[in-house]
CSV table of C-alpha atoms in Angstrom, one decimal:
chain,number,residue,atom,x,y,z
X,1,UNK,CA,20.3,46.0,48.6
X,2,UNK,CA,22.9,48.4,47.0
X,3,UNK,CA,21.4,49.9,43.7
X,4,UNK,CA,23.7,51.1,40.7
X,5,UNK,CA,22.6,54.0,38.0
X,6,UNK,CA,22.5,52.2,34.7
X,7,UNK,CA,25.1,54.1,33.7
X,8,UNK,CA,27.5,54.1,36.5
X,9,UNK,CA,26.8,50.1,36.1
X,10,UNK,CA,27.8,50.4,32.4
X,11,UNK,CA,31.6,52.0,33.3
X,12,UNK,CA,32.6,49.8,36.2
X,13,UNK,CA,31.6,46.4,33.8
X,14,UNK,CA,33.5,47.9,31.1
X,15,UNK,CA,36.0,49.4,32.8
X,16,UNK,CA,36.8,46.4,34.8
X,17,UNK,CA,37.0,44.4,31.1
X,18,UNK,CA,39.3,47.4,29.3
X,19,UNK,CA,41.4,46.2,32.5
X,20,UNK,CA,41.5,42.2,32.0
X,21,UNK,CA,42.4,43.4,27.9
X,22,UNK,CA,45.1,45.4,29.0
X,23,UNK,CA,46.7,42.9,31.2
X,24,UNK,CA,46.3,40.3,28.7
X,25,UNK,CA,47.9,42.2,26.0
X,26,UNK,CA,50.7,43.3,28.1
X,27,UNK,CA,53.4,41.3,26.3
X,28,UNK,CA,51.3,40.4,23.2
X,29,UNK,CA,49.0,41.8,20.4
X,30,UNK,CA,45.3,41.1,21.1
X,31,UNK,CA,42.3,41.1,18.8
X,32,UNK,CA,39.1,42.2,20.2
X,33,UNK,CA,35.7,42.2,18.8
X,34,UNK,CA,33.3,44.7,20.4
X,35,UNK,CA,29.5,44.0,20.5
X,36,UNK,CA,27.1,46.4,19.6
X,37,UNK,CA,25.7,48.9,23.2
X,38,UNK,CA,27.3,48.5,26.4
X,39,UNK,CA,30.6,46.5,25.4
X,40,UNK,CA,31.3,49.1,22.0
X,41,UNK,CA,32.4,51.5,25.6
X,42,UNK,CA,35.1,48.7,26.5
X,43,UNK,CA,37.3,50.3,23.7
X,44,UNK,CA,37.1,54.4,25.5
X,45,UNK,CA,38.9,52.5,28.3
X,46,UNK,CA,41.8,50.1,26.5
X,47,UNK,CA,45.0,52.3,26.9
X,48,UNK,CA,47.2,50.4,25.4
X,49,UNK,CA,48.9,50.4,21.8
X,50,UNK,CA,48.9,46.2,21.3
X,51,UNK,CA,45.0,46.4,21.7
X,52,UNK,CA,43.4,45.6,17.7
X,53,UNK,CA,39.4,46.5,17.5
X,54,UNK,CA,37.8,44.1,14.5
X,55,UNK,CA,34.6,45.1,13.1
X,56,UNK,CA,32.7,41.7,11.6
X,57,UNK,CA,31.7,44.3,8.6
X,58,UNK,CA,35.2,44.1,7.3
X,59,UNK,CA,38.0,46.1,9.6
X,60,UNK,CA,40.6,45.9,12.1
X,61,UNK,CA,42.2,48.6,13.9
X,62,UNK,CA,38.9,49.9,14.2
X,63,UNK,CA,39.6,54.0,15.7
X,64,UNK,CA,37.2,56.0,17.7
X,65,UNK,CA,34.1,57.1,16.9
X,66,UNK,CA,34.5,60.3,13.9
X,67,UNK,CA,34.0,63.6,14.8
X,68,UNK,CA,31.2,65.7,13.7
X,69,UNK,CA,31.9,67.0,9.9
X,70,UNK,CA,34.4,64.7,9.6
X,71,UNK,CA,32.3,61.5,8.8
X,72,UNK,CA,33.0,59.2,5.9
X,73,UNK,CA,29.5,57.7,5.8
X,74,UNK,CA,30.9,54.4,4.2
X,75,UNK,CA,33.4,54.0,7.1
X,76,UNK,CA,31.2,52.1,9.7
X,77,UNK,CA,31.5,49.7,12.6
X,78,UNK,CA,29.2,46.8,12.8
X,79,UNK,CA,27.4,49.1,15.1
X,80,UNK,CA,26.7,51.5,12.1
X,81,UNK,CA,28.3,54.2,13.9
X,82,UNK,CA,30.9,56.4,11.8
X,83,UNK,CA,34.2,55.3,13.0
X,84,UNK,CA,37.8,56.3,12.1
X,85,UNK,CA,41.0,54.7,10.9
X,86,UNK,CA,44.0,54.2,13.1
X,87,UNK,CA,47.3,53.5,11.9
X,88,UNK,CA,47.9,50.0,10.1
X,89,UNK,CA,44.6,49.4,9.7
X,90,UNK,CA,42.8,47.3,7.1
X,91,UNK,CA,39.5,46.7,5.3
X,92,UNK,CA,38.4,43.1,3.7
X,93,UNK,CA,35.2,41.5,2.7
X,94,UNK,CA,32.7,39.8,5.3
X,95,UNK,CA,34.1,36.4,4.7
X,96,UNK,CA,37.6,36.8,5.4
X,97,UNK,CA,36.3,39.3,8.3
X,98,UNK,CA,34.3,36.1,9.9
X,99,UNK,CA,37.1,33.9,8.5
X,100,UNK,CA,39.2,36.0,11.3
X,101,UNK,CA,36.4,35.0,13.7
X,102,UNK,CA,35.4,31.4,12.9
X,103,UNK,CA,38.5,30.6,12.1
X,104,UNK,CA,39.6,31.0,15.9
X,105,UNK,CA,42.3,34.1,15.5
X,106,UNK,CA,40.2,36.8,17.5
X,107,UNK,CA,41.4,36.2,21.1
X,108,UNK,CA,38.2,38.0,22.6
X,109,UNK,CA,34.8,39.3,22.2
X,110,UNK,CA,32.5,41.1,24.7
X,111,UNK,CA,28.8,40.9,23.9
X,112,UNK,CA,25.7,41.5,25.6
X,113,UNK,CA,22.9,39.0,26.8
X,114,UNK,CA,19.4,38.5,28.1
X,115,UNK,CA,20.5,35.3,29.9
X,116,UNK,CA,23.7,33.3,30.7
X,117,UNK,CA,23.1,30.2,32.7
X,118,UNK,CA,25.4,27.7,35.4
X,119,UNK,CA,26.6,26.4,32.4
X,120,UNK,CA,28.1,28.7,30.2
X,121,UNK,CA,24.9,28.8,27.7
X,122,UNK,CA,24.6,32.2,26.7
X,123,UNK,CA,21.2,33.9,24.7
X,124,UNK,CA,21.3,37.1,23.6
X,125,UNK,CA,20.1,36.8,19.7
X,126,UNK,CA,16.1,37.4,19.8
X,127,UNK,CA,12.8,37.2,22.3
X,128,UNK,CA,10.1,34.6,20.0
X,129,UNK,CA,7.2,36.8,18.6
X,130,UNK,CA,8.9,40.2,19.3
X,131,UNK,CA,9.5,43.0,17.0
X,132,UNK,CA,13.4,42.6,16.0
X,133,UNK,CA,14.3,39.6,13.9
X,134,UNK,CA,17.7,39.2,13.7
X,135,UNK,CA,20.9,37.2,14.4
X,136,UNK,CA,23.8,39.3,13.2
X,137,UNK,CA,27.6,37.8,13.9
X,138,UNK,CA,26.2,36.6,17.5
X,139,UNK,CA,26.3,33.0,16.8
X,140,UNK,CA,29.6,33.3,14.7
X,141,UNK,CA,31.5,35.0,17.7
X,142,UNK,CA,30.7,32.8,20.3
X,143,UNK,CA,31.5,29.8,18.7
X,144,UNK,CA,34.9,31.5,17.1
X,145,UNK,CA,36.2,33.5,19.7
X,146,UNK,CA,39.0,32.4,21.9
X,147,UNK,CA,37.1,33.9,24.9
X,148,UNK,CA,33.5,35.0,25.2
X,149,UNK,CA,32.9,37.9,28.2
X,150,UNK,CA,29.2,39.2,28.8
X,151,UNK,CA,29.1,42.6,29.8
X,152,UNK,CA,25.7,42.8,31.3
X,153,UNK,CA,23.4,44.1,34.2
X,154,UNK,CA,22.6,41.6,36.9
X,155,UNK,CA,19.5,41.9,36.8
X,156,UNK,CA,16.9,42.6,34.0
X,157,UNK,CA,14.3,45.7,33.5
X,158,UNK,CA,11.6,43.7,36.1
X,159,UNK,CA,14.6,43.2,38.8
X,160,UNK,CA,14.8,39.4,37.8
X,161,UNK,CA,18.4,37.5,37.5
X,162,UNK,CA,20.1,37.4,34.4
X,163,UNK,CA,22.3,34.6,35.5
X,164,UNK,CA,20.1,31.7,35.5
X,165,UNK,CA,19.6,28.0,36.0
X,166,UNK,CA,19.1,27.6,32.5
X,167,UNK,CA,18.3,29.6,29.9
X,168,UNK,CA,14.4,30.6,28.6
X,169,UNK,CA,15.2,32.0,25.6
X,170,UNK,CA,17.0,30.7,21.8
X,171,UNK,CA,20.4,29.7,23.0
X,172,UNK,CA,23.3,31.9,20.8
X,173,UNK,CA,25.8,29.4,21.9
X,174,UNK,CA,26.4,26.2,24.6
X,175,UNK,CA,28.8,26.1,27.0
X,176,UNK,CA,31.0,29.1,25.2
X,177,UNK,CA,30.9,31.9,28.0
X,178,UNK,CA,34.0,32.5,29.5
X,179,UNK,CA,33.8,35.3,31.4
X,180,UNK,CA,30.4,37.3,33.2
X,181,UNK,CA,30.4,40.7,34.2
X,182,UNK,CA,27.8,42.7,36.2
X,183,UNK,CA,27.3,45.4,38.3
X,184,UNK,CA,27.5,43.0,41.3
X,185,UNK,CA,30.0,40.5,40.2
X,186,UNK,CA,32.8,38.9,38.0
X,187,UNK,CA,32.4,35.2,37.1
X,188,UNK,CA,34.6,32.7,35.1
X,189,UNK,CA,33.9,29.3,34.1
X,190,UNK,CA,36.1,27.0,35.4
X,191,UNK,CA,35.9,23.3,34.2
X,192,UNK,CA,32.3,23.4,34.1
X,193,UNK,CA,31.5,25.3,37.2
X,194,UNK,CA,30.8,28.9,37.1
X,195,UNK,CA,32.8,30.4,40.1
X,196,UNK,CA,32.6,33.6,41.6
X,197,UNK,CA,35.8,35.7,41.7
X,198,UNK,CA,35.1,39.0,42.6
X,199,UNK,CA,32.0,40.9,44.2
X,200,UNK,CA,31.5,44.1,44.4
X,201,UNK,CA,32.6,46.3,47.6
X,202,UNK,CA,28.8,47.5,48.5
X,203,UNK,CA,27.3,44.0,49.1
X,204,UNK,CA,27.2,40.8,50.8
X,205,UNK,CA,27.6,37.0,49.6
X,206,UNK,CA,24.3,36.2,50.5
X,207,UNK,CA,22.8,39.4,48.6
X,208,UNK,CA,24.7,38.4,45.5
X,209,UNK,CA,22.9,35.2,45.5
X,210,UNK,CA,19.6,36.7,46.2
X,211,UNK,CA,19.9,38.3,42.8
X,212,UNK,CA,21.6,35.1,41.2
X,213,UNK,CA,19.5,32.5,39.7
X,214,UNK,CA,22.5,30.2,38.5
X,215,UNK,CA,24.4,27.9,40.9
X,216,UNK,CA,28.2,28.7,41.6
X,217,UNK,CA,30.8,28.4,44.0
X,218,UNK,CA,32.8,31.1,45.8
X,219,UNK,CA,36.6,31.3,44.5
X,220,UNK,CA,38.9,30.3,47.4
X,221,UNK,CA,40.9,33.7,46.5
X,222,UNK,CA,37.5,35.9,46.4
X,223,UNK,CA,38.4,39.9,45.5
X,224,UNK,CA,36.6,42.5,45.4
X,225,UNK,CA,35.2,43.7,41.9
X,226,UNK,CA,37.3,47.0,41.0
X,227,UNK,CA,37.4,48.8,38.0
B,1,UNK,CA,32.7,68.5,-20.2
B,2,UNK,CA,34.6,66.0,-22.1
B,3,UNK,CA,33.2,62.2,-22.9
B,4,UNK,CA,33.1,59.8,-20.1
B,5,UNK,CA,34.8,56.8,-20.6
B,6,UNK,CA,32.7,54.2,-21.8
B,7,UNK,CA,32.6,50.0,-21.5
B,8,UNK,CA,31.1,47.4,-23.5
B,9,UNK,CA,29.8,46.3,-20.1
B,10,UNK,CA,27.9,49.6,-19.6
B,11,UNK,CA,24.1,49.6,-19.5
B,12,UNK,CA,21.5,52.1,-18.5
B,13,UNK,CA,19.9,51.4,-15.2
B,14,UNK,CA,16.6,50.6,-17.3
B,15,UNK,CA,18.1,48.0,-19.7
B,16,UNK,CA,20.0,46.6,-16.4
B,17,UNK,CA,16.5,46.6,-14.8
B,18,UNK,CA,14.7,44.4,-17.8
B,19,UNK,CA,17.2,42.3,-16.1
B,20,UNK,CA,15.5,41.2,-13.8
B,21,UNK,CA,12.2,39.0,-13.6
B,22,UNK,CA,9.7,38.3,-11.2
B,23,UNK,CA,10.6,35.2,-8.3
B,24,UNK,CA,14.5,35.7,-8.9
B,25,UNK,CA,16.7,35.4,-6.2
B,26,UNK,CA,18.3,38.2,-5.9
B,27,UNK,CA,21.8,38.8,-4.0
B,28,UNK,CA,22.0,42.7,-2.6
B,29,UNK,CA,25.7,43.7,-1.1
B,30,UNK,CA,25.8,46.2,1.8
B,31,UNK,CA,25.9,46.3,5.5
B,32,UNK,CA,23.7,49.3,6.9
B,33,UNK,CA,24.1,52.0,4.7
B,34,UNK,CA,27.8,51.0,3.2
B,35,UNK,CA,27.9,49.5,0.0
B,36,UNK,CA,24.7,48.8,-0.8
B,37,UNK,CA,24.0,49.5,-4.5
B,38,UNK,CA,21.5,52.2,-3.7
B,39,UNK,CA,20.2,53.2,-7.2
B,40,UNK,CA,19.9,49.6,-8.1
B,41,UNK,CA,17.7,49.2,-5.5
B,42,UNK,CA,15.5,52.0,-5.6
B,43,UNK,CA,14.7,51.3,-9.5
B,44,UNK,CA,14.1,48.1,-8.3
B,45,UNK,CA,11.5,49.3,-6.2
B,46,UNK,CA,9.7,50.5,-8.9
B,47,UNK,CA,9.6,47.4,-11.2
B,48,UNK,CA,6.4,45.6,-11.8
B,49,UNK,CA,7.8,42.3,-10.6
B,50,UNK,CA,6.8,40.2,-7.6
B,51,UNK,CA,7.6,37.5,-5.5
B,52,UNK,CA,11.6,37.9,-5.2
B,53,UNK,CA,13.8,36.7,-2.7
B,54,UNK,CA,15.9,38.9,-1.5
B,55,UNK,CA,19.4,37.7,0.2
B,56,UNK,CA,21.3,40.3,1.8
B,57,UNK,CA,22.7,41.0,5.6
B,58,UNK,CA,19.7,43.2,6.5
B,59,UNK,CA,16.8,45.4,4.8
B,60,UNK,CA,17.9,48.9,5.2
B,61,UNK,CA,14.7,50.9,7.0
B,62,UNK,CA,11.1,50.7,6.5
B,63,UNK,CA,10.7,52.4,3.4
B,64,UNK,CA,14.3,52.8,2.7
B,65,UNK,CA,16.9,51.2,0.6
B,66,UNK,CA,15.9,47.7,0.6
B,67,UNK,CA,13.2,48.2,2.7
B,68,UNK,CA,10.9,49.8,0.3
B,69,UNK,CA,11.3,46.3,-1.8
B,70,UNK,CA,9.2,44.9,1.2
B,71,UNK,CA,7.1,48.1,1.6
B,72,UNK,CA,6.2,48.1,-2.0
B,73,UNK,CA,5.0,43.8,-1.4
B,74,UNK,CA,7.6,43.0,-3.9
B,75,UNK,CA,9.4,40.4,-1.5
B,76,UNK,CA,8.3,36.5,-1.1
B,77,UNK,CA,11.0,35.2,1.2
B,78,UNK,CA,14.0,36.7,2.7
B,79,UNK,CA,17.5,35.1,3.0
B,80,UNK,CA,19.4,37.3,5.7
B,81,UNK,CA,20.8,37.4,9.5
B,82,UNK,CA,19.8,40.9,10.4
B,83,UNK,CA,16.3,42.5,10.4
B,84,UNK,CA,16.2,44.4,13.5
B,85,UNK,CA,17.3,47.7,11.9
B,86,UNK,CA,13.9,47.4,9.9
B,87,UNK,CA,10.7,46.3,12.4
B,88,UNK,CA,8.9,45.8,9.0
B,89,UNK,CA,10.4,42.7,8.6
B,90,UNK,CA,9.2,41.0,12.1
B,91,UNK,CA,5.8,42.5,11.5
B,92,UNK,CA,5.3,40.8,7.9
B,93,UNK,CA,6.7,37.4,9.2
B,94,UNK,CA,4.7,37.4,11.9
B,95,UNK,CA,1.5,38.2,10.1
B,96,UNK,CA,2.7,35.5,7.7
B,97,UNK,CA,3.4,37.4,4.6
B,98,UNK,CA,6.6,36.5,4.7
B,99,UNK,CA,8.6,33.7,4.5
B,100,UNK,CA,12.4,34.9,6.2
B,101,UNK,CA,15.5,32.7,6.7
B,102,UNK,CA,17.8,33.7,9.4
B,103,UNK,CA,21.6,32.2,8.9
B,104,UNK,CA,24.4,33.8,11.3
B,105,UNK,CA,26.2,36.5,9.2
B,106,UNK,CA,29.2,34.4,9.0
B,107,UNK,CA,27.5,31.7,7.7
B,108,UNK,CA,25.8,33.8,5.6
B,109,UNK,CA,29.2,35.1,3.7
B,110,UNK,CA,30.9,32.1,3.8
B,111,UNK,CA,27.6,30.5,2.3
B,112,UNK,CA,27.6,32.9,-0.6
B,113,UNK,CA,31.4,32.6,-0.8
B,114,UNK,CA,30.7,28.7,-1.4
B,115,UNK,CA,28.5,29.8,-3.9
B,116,UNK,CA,31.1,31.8,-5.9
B,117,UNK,CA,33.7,28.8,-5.7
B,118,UNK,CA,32.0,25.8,-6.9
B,119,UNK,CA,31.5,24.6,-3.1
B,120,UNK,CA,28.4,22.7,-2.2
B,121,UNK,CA,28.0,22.8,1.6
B,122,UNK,CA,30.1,23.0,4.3
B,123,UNK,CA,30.5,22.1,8.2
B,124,UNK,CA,30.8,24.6,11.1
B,125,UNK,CA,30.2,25.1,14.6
B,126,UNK,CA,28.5,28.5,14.3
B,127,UNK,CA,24.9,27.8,15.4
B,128,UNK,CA,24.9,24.2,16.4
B,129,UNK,CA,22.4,22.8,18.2
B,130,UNK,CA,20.5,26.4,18.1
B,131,UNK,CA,17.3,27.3,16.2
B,132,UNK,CA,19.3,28.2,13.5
B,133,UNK,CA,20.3,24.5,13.3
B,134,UNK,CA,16.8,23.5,12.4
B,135,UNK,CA,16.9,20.8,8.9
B,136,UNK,CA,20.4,21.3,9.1
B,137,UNK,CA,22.4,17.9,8.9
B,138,UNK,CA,24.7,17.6,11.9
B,139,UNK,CA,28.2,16.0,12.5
B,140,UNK,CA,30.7,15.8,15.4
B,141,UNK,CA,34.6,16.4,14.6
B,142,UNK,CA,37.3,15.8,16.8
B,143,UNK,CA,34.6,16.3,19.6
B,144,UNK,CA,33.2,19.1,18.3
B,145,UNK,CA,29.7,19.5,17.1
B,146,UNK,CA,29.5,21.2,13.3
B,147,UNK,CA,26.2,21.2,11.4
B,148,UNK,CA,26.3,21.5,7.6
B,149,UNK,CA,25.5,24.8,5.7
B,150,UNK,CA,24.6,24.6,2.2
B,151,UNK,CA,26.2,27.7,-0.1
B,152,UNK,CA,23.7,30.1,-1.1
B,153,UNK,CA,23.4,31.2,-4.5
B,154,UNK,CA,21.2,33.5,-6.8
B,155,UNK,CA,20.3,34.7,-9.9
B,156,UNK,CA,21.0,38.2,-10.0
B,157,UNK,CA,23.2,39.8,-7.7
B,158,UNK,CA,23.2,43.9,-7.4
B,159,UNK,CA,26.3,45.0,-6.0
B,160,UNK,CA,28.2,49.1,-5.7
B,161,UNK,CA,31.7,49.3,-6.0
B,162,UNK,CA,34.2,52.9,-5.9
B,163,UNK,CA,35.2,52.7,-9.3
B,164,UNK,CA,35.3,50.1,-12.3
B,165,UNK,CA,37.6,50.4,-15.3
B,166,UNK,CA,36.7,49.5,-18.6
B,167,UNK,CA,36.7,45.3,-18.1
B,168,UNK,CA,35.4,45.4,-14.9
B,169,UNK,CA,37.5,45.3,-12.6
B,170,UNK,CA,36.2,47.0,-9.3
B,171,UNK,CA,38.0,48.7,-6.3
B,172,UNK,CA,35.9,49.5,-3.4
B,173,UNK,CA,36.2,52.0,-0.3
B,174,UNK,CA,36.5,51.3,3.1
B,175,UNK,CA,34.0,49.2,4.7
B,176,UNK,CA,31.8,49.3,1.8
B,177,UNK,CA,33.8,46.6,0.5
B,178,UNK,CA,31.5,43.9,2.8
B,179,UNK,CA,29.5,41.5,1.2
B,180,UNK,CA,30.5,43.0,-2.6
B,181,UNK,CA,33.2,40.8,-3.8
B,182,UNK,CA,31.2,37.7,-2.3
B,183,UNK,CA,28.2,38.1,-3.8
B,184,UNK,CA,29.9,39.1,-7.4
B,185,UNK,CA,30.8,35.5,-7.5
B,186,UNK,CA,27.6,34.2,-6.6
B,187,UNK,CA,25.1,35.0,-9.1
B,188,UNK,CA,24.2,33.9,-12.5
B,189,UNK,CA,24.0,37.6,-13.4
B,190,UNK,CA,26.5,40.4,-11.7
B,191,UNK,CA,24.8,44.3,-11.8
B,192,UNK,CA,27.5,46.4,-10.3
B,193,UNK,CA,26.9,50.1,-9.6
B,194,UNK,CA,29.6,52.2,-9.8
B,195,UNK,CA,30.5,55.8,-9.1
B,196,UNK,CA,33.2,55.9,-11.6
B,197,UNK,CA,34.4,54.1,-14.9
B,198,UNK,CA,38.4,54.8,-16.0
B,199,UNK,CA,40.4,53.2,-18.4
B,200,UNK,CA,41.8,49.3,-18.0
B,201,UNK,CA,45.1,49.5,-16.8
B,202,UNK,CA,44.4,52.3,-14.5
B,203,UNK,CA,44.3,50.6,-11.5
B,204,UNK,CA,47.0,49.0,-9.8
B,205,UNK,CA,46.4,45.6,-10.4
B,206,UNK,CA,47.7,44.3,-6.3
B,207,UNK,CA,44.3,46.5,-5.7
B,208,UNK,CA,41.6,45.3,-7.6
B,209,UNK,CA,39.0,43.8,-5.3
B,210,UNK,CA,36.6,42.1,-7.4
B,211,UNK,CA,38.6,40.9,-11.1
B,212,UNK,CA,36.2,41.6,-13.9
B,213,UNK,CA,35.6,37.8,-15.2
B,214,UNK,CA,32.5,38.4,-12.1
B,215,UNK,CA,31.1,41.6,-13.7
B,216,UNK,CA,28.3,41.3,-16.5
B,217,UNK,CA,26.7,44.5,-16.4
B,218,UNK,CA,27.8,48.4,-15.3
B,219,UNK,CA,25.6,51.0,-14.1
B,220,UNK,CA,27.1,54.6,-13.6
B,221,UNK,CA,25.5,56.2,-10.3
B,222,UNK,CA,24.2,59.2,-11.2
């Protein structure tokens, strides 16, 4: 079956997401929360001036990353990478920064996961017993976000789906995914069903589901996953 | 040089330590490295107190910033959503030295926000039916399940601000506002570090951050 470089798998996900963002905002202002890794790269491909970046650590219109010399080391992302200021923007404190989340007004955020199952449960917060303990704004975003896209590789480290029955590990949130993207494939949950709207030119249906652990049915109006 | 401007609110950072006593509950402001009260902390480190528990968004490094509180075996019992910038932390829970209490970081500031404003506990979403929801009393509304967060207070909170004038009142910078003006609500006893002290009346008063009725005690970074 068709293998991807990690990091040619990393652009088209993100790419293909920077594109939903930039059709969505189109005629509107939309507010975006980036997670930390893989969908923090969503932003290098948003061309578009109604696009908003929120940082949970108290920012939106969150610029790009600062250039060498010209960090203000108290000017961070949630990522704790330096960042810059774009025009408009404003700081707060971290409960009016997850009031914006919890309280439903950020339209999207793209986070990272070990496993999202059939039905839209999503864990990505911590592996029992391992060395990181921590939760962040995980739990806060998928529960406050308007939409909830995984940006994520199809398959983990060992070759094993990602996309699952049901999940192993802590849940960060049930039934809140919204959107999957992979390498391989672009899913959205549809009434309960997970349904499969876009696969990727290199491979066939039935490879796709060789690689896919979690049940879902084939969009009438299938495409092919572009960036 | 002239005189800096003083406060009657301005300690030393040793008669601000004598402060603090062993199992306090301590409330520390920053997210990574931005506003975190770093002098506060590091004489913290060096008090001969024990058993605190310390509630802040994560623990700096091993050995650094807040990290050398646990390094040093100063910590009983952690209040916090995000340890994975300090692998210290998993190690010592696991071995059981330990006690840490993970609540999602919006939880966690609207938790210390109830605190500040006289709110007991409060329902939301965030977390439901998770680990995280563990002894936490549960309730469905409008079809929605919410489970009940209690707010989290402290004794002492150690916060870091820009600049403070002569009441108080504090202005911060950037993102290093975070978790400050929260937690100056929160605590029996508000320690602020600040870089700057200028006279009242100096600052714009649509800009103040954190009014000084939250303040007890200044400390001058040096």
């Amino acid at each position: 079956m068709f293998q991807m470089d990690e990091e040619s798998a990393k652009i088209r996900i993100v790419k293909r997401i920077a594109r939903e963002f930039m059709e969505m905002s189109a005629e509107k202002n939309l507010f975006v929360n980036l997670g930390v890794g893989t969908p923090t790269m969503v932003a290098d491909y948003v061309k578009s001036d109604n696009v908003f970046l929120q940082a949970e650590n108290g920012m939106l219109g969150v610029g790009p990353a600062a250039e060498p010399g010209k960090e203000d080391p108290l000017l961070i992302n949630a990522g704790r990478v330096k960042v810059t200021e774009t025009s408009g923007c404003a700081y707060f404190d971290s409960a009016t920064s997850f009031g914006m989340i919890r309280g439903g007004h950020i339209d999207a955020t793209v986070i990272g996961a070990f496993e999202v199952d059939q039905e839209g449960n999503v864990a990505n917060w911590i592996i029992p017993n391992g060395k990181q303990l921590g939760v962040g704004g995980a739990m806060d975003l998928v529960a406050g976000a308007k939409k909830v896209y995984i940006a994520m590789p199809h398959t983990n480290k060992k070759g094993q789906p990602k996309l699952v029955e049901k999940c192993a590990l802590p849940i960060t949130g049930y039934g809140e995914v919204d959107v999957v993207v992979t390498e391989y494939a672009l899913f959205r949950f549809k009434e309960g069903k997970m349904v499969l709207e876009e696969i990727a030119p290199e491979i066939t249906l039935d490879e796709l589901k060789e690689v896919t652990a979690a049940e879902f049915v084939v969009s009438e109006n299938l495409g092919v996953l572009a960036e | 040089m002239e005189n800096p401007i003083t406060s009657k609110k301005l300690k030393t950072i040793e008669e601000a330590m004598s402060l603090i006593k062993s199992g306090d509950r301590i409330l520390v402001s920053g997210f990574g490295n931005s506003g975190d009260p770093k002098q506060l902390v590091a004489a913290l480190s060096k008090q001969p107190i024990k058993d605190l528990t310390i509630i802040s968004n994560d623990l700096g490094s091993p050995g650094i910033g807040l990290g050398a509180l646990l390094t040093a075996g100063m910590v009983k019992k952690l209040i916090g959503n995000y340890y994975n910038w300090n692998p210290e932390v998993a190690e010592a829970f696991n071995a059981g030295k330990i006690d840490v209490e993970l609540v999602p970081q919006g939880s966690f500031a609207e938790g210390i926000r109830a605190a500040g404003v006289g709110v007991a506990a409060f329902y939301t979403p965030t977390a439901a039916g998770t680990e995280l929801s563990k002894g936490k009393d549960e309730r469905e509304f409008n079809g929605r399940k919410y489970i009940l967060q209690e707010a989290i207070k402290a004794d002492v909170a150690l916060i870091s601000a820009a600049k403070s004038d002569t009441l108080g009142n504090l202005v911060y910078h950037k993102t290093a506002r975070n978790f400050n003006p929260l937690m100056a609500m929160a605590a029996e006893l508000v320690i602020a570090e600040v870089g700057e002290i200028v006279p009242a009346g100096t600052f714009d008063p649509e800009c103040i951050a954190t009014p000084h009725i939250f303040v007890d005690v200044l400390v001058r970074r040096g």
